[in-house]
Tab-separated table of C-alpha atoms in Angstrom:
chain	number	residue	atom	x	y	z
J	131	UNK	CA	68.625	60.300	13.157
J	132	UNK	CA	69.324	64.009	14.093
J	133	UNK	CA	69.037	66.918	11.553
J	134	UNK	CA	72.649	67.253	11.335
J	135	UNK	CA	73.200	63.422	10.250
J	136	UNK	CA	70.451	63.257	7.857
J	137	UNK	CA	71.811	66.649	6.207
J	138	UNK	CA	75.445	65.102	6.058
J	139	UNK	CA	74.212	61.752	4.270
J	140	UNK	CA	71.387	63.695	1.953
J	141	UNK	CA	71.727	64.398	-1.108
J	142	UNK	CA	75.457	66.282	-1.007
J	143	UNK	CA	77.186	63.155	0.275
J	144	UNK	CA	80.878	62.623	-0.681
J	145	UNK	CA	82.843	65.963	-1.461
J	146	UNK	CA	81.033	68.283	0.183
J	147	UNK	CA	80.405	66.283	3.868
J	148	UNK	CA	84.100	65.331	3.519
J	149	UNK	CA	85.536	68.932	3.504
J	150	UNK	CA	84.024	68.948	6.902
J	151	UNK	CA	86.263	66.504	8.152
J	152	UNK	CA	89.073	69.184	7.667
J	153	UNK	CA	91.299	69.476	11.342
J	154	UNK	CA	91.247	72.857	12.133
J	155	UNK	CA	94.598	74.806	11.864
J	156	UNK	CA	96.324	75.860	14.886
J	157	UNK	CA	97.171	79.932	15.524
J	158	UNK	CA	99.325	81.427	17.164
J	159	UNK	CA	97.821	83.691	20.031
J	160	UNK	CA	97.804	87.632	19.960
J	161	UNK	CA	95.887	89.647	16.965
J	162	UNK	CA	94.835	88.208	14.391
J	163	UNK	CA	93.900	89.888	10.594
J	164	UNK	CA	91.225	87.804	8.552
J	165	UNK	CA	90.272	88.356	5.084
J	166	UNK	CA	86.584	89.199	4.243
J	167	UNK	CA	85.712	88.981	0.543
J	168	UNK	CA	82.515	90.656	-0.766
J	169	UNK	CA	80.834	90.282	-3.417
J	170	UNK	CA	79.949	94.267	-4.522
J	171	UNK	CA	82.573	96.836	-4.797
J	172	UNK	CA	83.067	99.693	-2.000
J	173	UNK	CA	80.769	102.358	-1.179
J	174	UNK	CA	77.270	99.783	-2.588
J	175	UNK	CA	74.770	101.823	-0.702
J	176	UNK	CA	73.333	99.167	1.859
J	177	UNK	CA	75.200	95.850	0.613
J	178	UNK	CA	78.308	97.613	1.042
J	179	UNK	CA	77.205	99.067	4.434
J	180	UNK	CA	76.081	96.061	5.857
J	181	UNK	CA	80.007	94.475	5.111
J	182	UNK	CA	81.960	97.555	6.279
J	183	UNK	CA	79.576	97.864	9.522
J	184	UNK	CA	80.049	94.143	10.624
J	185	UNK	CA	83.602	94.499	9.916
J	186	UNK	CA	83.881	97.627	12.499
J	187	UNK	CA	82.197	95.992	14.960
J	188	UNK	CA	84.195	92.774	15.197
J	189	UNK	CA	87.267	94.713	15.227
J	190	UNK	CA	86.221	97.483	17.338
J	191	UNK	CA	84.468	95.247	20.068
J	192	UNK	CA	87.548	92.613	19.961
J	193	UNK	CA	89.901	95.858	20.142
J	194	UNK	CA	91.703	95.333	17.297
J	195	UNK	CA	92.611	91.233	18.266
J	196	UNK	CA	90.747	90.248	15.144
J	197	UNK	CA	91.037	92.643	12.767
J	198	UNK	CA	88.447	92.051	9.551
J	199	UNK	CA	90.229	93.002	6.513
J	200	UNK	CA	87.407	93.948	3.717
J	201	UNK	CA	88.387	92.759	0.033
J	202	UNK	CA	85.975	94.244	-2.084
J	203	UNK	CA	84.307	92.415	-5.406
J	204	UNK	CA	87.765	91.777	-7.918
J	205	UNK	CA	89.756	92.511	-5.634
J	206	UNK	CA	90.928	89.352	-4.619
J	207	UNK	CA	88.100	86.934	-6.032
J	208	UNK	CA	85.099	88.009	-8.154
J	209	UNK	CA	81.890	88.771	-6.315
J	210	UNK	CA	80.193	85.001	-7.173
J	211	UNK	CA	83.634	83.489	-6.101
J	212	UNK	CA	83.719	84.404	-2.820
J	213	UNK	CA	81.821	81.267	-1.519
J	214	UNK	CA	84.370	78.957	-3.232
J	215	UNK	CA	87.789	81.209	-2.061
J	216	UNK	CA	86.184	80.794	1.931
J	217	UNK	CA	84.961	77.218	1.854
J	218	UNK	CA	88.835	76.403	0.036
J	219	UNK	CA	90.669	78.493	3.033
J	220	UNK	CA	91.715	81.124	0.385
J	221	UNK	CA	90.171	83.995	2.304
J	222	UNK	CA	89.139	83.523	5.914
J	223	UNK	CA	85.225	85.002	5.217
J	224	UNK	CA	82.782	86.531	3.099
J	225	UNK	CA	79.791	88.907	3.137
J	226	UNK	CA	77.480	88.104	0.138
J	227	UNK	CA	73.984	87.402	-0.549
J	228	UNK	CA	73.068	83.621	-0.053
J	229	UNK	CA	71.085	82.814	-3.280
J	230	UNK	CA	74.314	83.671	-5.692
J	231	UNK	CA	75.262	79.933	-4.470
J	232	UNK	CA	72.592	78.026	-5.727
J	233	UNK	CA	74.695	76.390	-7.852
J	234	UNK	CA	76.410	74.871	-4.502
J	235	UNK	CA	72.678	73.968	-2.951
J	236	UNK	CA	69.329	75.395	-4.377
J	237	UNK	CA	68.512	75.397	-0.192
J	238	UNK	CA	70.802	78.626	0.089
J	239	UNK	CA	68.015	81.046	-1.517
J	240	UNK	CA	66.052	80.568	1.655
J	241	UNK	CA	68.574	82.328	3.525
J	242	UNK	CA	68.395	85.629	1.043
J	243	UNK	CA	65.047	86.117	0.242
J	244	UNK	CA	62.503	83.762	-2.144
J	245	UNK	CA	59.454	84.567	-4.221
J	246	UNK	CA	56.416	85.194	-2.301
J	247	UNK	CA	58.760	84.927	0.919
J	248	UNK	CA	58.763	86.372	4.104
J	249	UNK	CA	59.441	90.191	4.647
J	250	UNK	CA	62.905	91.424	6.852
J	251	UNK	CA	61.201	91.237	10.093
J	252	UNK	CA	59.302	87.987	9.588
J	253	UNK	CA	63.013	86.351	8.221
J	254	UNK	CA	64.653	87.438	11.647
J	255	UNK	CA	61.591	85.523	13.187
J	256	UNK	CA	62.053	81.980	11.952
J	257	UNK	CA	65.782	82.754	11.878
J	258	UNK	CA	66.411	83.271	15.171
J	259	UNK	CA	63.480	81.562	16.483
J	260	UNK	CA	62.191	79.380	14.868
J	261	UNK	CA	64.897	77.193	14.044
J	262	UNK	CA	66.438	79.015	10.810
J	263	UNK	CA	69.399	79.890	12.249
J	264	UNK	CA	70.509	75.919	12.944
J	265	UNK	CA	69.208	75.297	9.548
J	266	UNK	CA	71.408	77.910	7.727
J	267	UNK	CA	74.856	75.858	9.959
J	268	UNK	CA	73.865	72.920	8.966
J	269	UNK	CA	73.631	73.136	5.484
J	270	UNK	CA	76.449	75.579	5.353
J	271	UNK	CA	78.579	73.287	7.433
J	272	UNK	CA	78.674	70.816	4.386
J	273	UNK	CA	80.791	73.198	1.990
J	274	UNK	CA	83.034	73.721	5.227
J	275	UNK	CA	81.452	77.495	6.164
J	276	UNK	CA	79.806	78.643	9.251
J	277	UNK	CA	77.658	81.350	8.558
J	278	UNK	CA	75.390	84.311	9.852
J	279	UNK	CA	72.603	86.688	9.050
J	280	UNK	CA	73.973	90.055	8.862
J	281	UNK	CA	72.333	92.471	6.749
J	282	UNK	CA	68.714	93.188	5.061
J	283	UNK	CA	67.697	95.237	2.482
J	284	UNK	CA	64.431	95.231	3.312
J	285	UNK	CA	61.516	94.894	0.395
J	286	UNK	CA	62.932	95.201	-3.036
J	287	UNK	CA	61.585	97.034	-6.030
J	288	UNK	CA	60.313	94.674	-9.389
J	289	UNK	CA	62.941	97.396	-11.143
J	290	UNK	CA	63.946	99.385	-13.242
J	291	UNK	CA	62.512	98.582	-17.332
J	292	UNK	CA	62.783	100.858	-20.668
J	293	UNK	CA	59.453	99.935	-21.552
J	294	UNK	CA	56.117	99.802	-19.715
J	295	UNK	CA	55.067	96.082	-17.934
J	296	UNK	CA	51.702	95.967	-18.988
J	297	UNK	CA	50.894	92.705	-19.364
J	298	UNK	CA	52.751	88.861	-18.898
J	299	UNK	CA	53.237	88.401	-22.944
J	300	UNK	CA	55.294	91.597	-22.022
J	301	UNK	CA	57.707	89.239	-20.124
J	302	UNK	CA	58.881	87.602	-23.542
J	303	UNK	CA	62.123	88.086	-24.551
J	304	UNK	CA	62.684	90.733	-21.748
J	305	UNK	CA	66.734	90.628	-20.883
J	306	UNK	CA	66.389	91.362	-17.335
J	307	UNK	CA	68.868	91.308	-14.387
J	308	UNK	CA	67.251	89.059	-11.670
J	309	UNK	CA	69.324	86.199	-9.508
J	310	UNK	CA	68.042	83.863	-7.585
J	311	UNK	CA	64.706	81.923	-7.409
J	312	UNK	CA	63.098	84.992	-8.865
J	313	UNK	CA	65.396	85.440	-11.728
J	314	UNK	CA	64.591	81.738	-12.261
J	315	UNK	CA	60.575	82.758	-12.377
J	316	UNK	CA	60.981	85.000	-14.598
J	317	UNK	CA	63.040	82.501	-16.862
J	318	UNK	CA	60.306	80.387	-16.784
J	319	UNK	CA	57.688	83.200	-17.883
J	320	UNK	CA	59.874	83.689	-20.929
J	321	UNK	CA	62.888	86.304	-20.341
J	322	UNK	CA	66.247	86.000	-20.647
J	323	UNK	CA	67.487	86.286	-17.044
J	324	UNK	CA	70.880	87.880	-16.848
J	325	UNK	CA	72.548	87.077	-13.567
J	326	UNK	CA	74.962	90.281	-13.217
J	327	UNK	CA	77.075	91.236	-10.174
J	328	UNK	CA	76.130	94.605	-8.591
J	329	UNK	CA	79.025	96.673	-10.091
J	330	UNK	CA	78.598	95.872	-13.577
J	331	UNK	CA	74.386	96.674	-13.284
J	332	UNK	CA	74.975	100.004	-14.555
J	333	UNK	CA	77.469	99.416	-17.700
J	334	UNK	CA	75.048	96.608	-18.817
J	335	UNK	CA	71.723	98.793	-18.818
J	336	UNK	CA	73.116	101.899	-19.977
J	337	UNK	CA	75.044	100.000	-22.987
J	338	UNK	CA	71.755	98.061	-24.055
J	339	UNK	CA	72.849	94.646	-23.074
J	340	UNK	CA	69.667	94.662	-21.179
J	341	UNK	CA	66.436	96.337	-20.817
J	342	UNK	CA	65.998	96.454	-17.284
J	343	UNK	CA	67.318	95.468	-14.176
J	344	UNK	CA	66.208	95.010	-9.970
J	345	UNK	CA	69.088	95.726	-7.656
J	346	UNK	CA	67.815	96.581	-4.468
J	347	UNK	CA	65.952	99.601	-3.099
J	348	UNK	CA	65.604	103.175	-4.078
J	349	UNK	CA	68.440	104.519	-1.709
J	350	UNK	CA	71.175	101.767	-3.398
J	351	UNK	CA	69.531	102.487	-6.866
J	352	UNK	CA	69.620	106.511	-7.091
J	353	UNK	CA	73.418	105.826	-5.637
J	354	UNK	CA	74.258	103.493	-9.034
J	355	UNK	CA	72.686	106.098	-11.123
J	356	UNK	CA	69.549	104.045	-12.477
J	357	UNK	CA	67.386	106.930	-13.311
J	358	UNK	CA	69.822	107.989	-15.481
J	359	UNK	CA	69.557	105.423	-17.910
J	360	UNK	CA	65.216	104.643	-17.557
J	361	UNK	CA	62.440	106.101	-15.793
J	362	UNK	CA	60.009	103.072	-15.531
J	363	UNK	CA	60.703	101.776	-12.154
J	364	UNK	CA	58.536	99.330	-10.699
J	365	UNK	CA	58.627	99.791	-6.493
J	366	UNK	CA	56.618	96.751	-5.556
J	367	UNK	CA	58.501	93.238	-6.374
J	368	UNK	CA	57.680	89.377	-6.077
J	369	UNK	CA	60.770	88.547	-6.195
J	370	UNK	CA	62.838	89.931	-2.738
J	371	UNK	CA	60.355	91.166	0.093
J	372	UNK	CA	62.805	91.226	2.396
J	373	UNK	CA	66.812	90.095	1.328
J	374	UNK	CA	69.216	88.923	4.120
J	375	UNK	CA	72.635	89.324	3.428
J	376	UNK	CA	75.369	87.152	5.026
J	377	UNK	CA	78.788	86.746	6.636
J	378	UNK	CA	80.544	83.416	6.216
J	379	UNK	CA	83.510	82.090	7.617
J	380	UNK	CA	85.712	79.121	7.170
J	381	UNK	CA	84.810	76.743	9.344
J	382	UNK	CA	88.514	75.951	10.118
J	383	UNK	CA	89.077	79.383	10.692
J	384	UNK	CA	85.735	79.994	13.311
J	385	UNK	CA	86.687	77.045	15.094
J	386	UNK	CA	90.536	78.451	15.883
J	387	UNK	CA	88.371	81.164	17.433
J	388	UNK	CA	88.140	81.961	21.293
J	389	UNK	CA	84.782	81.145	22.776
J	390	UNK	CA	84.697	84.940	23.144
J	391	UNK	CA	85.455	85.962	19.833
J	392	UNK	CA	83.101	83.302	18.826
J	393	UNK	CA	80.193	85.327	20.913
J	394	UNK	CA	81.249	88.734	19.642
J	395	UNK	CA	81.332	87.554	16.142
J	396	UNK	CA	77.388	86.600	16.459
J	397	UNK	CA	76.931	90.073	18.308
J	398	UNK	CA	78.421	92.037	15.828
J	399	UNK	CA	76.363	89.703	13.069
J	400	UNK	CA	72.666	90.444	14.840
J	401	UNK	CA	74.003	93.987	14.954
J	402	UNK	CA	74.316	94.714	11.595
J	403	UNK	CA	71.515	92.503	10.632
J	404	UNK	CA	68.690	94.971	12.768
J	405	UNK	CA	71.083	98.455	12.020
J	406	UNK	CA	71.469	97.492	8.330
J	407	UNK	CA	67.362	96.651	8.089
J	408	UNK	CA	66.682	100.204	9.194
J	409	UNK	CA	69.052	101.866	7.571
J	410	UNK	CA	67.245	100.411	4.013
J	411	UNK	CA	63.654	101.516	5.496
J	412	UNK	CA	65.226	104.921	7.237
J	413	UNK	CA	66.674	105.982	3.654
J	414	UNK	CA	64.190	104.441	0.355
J	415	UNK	CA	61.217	106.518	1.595
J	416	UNK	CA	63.677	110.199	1.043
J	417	UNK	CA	65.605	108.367	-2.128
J	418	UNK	CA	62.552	107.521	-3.772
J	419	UNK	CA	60.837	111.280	-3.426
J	420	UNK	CA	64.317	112.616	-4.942
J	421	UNK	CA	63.378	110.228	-7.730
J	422	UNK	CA	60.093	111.232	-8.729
J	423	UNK	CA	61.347	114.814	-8.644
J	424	UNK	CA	63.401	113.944	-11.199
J	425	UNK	CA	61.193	112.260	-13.252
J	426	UNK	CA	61.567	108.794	-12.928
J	427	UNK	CA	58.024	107.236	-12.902
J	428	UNK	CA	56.826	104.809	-10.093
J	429	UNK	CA	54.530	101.596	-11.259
J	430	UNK	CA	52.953	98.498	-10.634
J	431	UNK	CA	52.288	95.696	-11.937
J	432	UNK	CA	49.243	94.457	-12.879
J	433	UNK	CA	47.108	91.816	-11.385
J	434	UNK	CA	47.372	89.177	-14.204
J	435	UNK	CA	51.097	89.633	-14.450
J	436	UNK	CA	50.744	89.515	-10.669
J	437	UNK	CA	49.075	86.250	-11.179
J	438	UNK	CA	51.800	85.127	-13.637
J	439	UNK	CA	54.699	85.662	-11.016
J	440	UNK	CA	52.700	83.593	-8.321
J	441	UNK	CA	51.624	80.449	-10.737
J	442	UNK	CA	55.378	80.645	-12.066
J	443	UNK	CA	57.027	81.155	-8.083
J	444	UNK	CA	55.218	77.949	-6.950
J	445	UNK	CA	56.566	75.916	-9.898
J	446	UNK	CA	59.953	76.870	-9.075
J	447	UNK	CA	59.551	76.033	-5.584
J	448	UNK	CA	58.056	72.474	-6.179
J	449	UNK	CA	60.720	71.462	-8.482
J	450	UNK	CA	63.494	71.344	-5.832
J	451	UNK	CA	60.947	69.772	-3.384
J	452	UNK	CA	62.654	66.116	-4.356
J	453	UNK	CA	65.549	66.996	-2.364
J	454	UNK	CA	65.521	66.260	1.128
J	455	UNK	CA	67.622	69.269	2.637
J	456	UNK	CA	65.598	71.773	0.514
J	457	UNK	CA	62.466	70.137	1.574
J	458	UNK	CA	63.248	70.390	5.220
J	459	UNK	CA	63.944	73.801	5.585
J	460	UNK	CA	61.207	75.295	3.144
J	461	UNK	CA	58.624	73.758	5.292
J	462	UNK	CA	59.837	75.219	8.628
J	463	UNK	CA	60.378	78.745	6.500
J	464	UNK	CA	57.169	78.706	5.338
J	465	UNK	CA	55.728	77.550	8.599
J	466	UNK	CA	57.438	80.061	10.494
J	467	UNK	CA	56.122	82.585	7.652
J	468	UNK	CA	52.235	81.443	8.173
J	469	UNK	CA	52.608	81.931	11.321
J	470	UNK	CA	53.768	85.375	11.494
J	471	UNK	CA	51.725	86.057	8.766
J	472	UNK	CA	48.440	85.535	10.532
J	473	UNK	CA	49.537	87.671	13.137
J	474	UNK	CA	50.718	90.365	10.983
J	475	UNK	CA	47.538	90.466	9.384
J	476	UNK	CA	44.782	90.914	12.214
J	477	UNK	CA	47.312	93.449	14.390
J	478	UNK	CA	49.900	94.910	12.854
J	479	UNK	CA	47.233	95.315	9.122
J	480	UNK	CA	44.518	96.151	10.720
J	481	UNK	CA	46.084	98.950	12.866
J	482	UNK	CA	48.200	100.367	9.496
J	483	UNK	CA	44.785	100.404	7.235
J	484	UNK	CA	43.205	102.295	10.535
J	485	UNK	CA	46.437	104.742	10.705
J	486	UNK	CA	46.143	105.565	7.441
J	487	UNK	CA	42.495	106.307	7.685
J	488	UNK	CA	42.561	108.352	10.858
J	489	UNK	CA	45.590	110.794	10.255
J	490	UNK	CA	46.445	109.918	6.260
C-alpha cells in the first residue's frame, strides 16, 4: 500500500477522505479573483507580510489572471475559521499557521513548528527534500486542501511575562498565551494555556486576562506594542524554533487551475517562504536593541525549567504516537532533523563558536 492509501484509510476515514471525492467545478476561462482568508488582521508585522507578499506575487507573475483577494482575520471568517471556510469552498484559500488546526489532525503542528523542533532552515530541508512537502498534501488532501509552505518566522521568543520565570513551580497557574504543541506543554506543567488569535494578544495582556503571552519575534512584538504592557521578555523559546506559515487552497479550486498557474502558485509559495524567513532574521536583531533601550528586560530561562519543558515536550509528542498518520510523518521530521542536526553541529557550530572568538 502507498502512503497516500494508507493515509486515506487511517485513522480519518469516512468524512474527511470523502470530501476528497468532491468533482472539481468547472471555470470559465479569462481572470480569475480568489479569496484568501487569514487568520491575523492587516499590517501583523511578518504573519501579515508573509500573506500580502504571496498574494503579490501570484497576481503579479500571473499578470493579474488570478488575482488573490486578501480577507483579513473577521473579515469574512475568524482567524481559527479559515481552515473550515477553504476546505467547505466558502473562500477559495487561506494563509494561517498550521498548528491552529489540531483540532482537524494533531499531524498539522509538524508543518508550523513543534517543541524541541527543527529551526527555519532545517524545516525547508525535510520539506522540500526530504519528503515533507508530500507529507503536508497528503494529509491536507483529506480535509479537501492542497497546501504550501510560505512563510517563517524564524526562532520565537518564550515571551513576554509580568513576573520573573525563575523556576518550574513558577509555571503554576500562569495564564499564558501559547497554541499549539507548546501551549499544550505548558498545560501539562500546570498553566492555564490561553489559545488567543494574534489581534486580540494585546487587549488580553494589557486588561489582565493574562499574565503573559509569546507571539512571535521582537520585530512583530515591538509592532503590537508588548513592551508597553511588561518588560520581562524571555528571547529564547522551546516552544517555536523556527514557525512555517502556510497557504492553502481548496482542492477543487487548485485543480480548476492551469498547469501554469499551478507552477507559479508553488513559485510564488517558495518565494515568500525564503523572503519572509529573512525578513524575521533581517529585522528582530534592530527591534530587539530598540527594546532594551526602552527598558524592556531580556531573560532566560533556567536550566531546570529548561529541563521541565523537554520532559513535558516528549510526553506530548508520545501521546499522539498511536495514530498512524502522526506517527509517519514525526519520524521522517525528526529524521530529517537528526540529520541536519549533526551537520549543523560539527560545521556550521563549530565555525559560529570560532567567529565569535576571533572577531567577537
Amino acid at each position: 500500500m502507498d502512503r497516500r492509501s494508507f493515509l486515506r484509510t487511517s485513522a480519518l476515514g469516512g468524512a474527511a477522505a470523502a470530501s476528497t471525492t468532491l468533482a472539481a467545478p468547472a471555470y470559465a476561462q479569462g481572470n480569475r479573483t480568489l479569496t484568501m482568508v487569514t487568520s491575523v488582521p492587516d499590517g501583523f508585522a511578518i504573519f501579515d507580510d508573509a500573506a500580502q507578499l504571496a498574494a503579490d506575487y501570484i497576481t503579479s507573475a500571473t499578470d493579474g489572471a488570478l488575482t488573490i483577494q486578501k480577507m483579513p482575520a473577521g473579515s469574512l471568517v475568524g482567524a481559527f475559521e479559515v481552515f473550515d471556510a477553504v476546505s467547505s469552498g466558502q473562500a477559495d484559500l487561506y494563509h494561517s499557521a498550521e498548528y491552529y488546526f489540531l483540532n482537524q489532525h494533531p499531524a498539522f503542528a509538524f508543518f508550523t513548528s513543534v517543541p524541541f523542533g527543527m529551526t527555519g532552515q532545517e524545516l525547508a530541508n525535510w520539506y522540500y527534500h526530504r519528503g515533507g512537502a508530500e507529507q503536508h498534501t497528503e494529509l491536507a488532501s483529506l480535509f479537501n486542501l492542497k497546501p504550501f509552505l510560505c512563510g517563517n518566522t524564524a526562532m520565537q521568543p518564550g515571551g513576554w511575562f509580568n513576573n520573573e520565570i525563575n523556576s518550574a513551580e513558577d509555571l503554576q497557574g500562569l495564564r499564558f498565551r501559547m497554541p499549539g504543541q507548546g501551549g499544550q506543554v505548558l498545560g501539562r506543567l500546570g498553566a492555564s494555556v490561553q489559545n488567543i488569535p494574534g489581534g486580540e494578544i494585546y487587549q488580553a495582556l494589557s486588561s489582565g486576562q493574562i499574565d503573559g503571552a509569546e507571539w512571535i519575534g521582537p520585530f512583530a512584538d515591538e509592532r503590537l506594542g508588548f513592551q508597553e504592557v511588561t518588560s520581562n521578555y524571555y528571547t529564547s523559546g522551546f516552544h517555536e524554533p523556527g514557525s512555517a506559515l502556510a497557504l492553502s487552497f481548496n482542492l477543487d479550486v487548485w485543480e480548476s487551475l492551469s498547469p501554469a498557474h499551478q507552477v507559479i502558485v508553488e513559485a510564488a509559495c517558495r518565494a515568500t517562504n525564503a523572503t519572509n524567513l529573512a525578513m524575521s532574521l533581517a529585522e528582530n536583531g534592530a527591534a530587539l536593541a530598540r527594546l532594551q533601550s526602552a527598558g524592556v528586560q531580556t531573560r532566560q530561562f533556567p536550566e531546570d525549567v529548561w529541563d521541565a519543558f523537554g520532559q513535558a515536550s516528549a510526553e506530548v509528542r508520545e501521546e499522539n504516537m498511536s495514530d498512524p498518520i502522526y506517527a509517519d510523518i514525526a519520524n521522517s521530521y525528526f529524521e530529517s532533523m537528526r540529520e541536519s542536526a549533526g551537520w549543523y553541529e560539527i560545521a556550521d557550530g563549530e565555525y559560529m563558536r570560532q567567529r565569535n572568538r576571533v572577531i567577537g
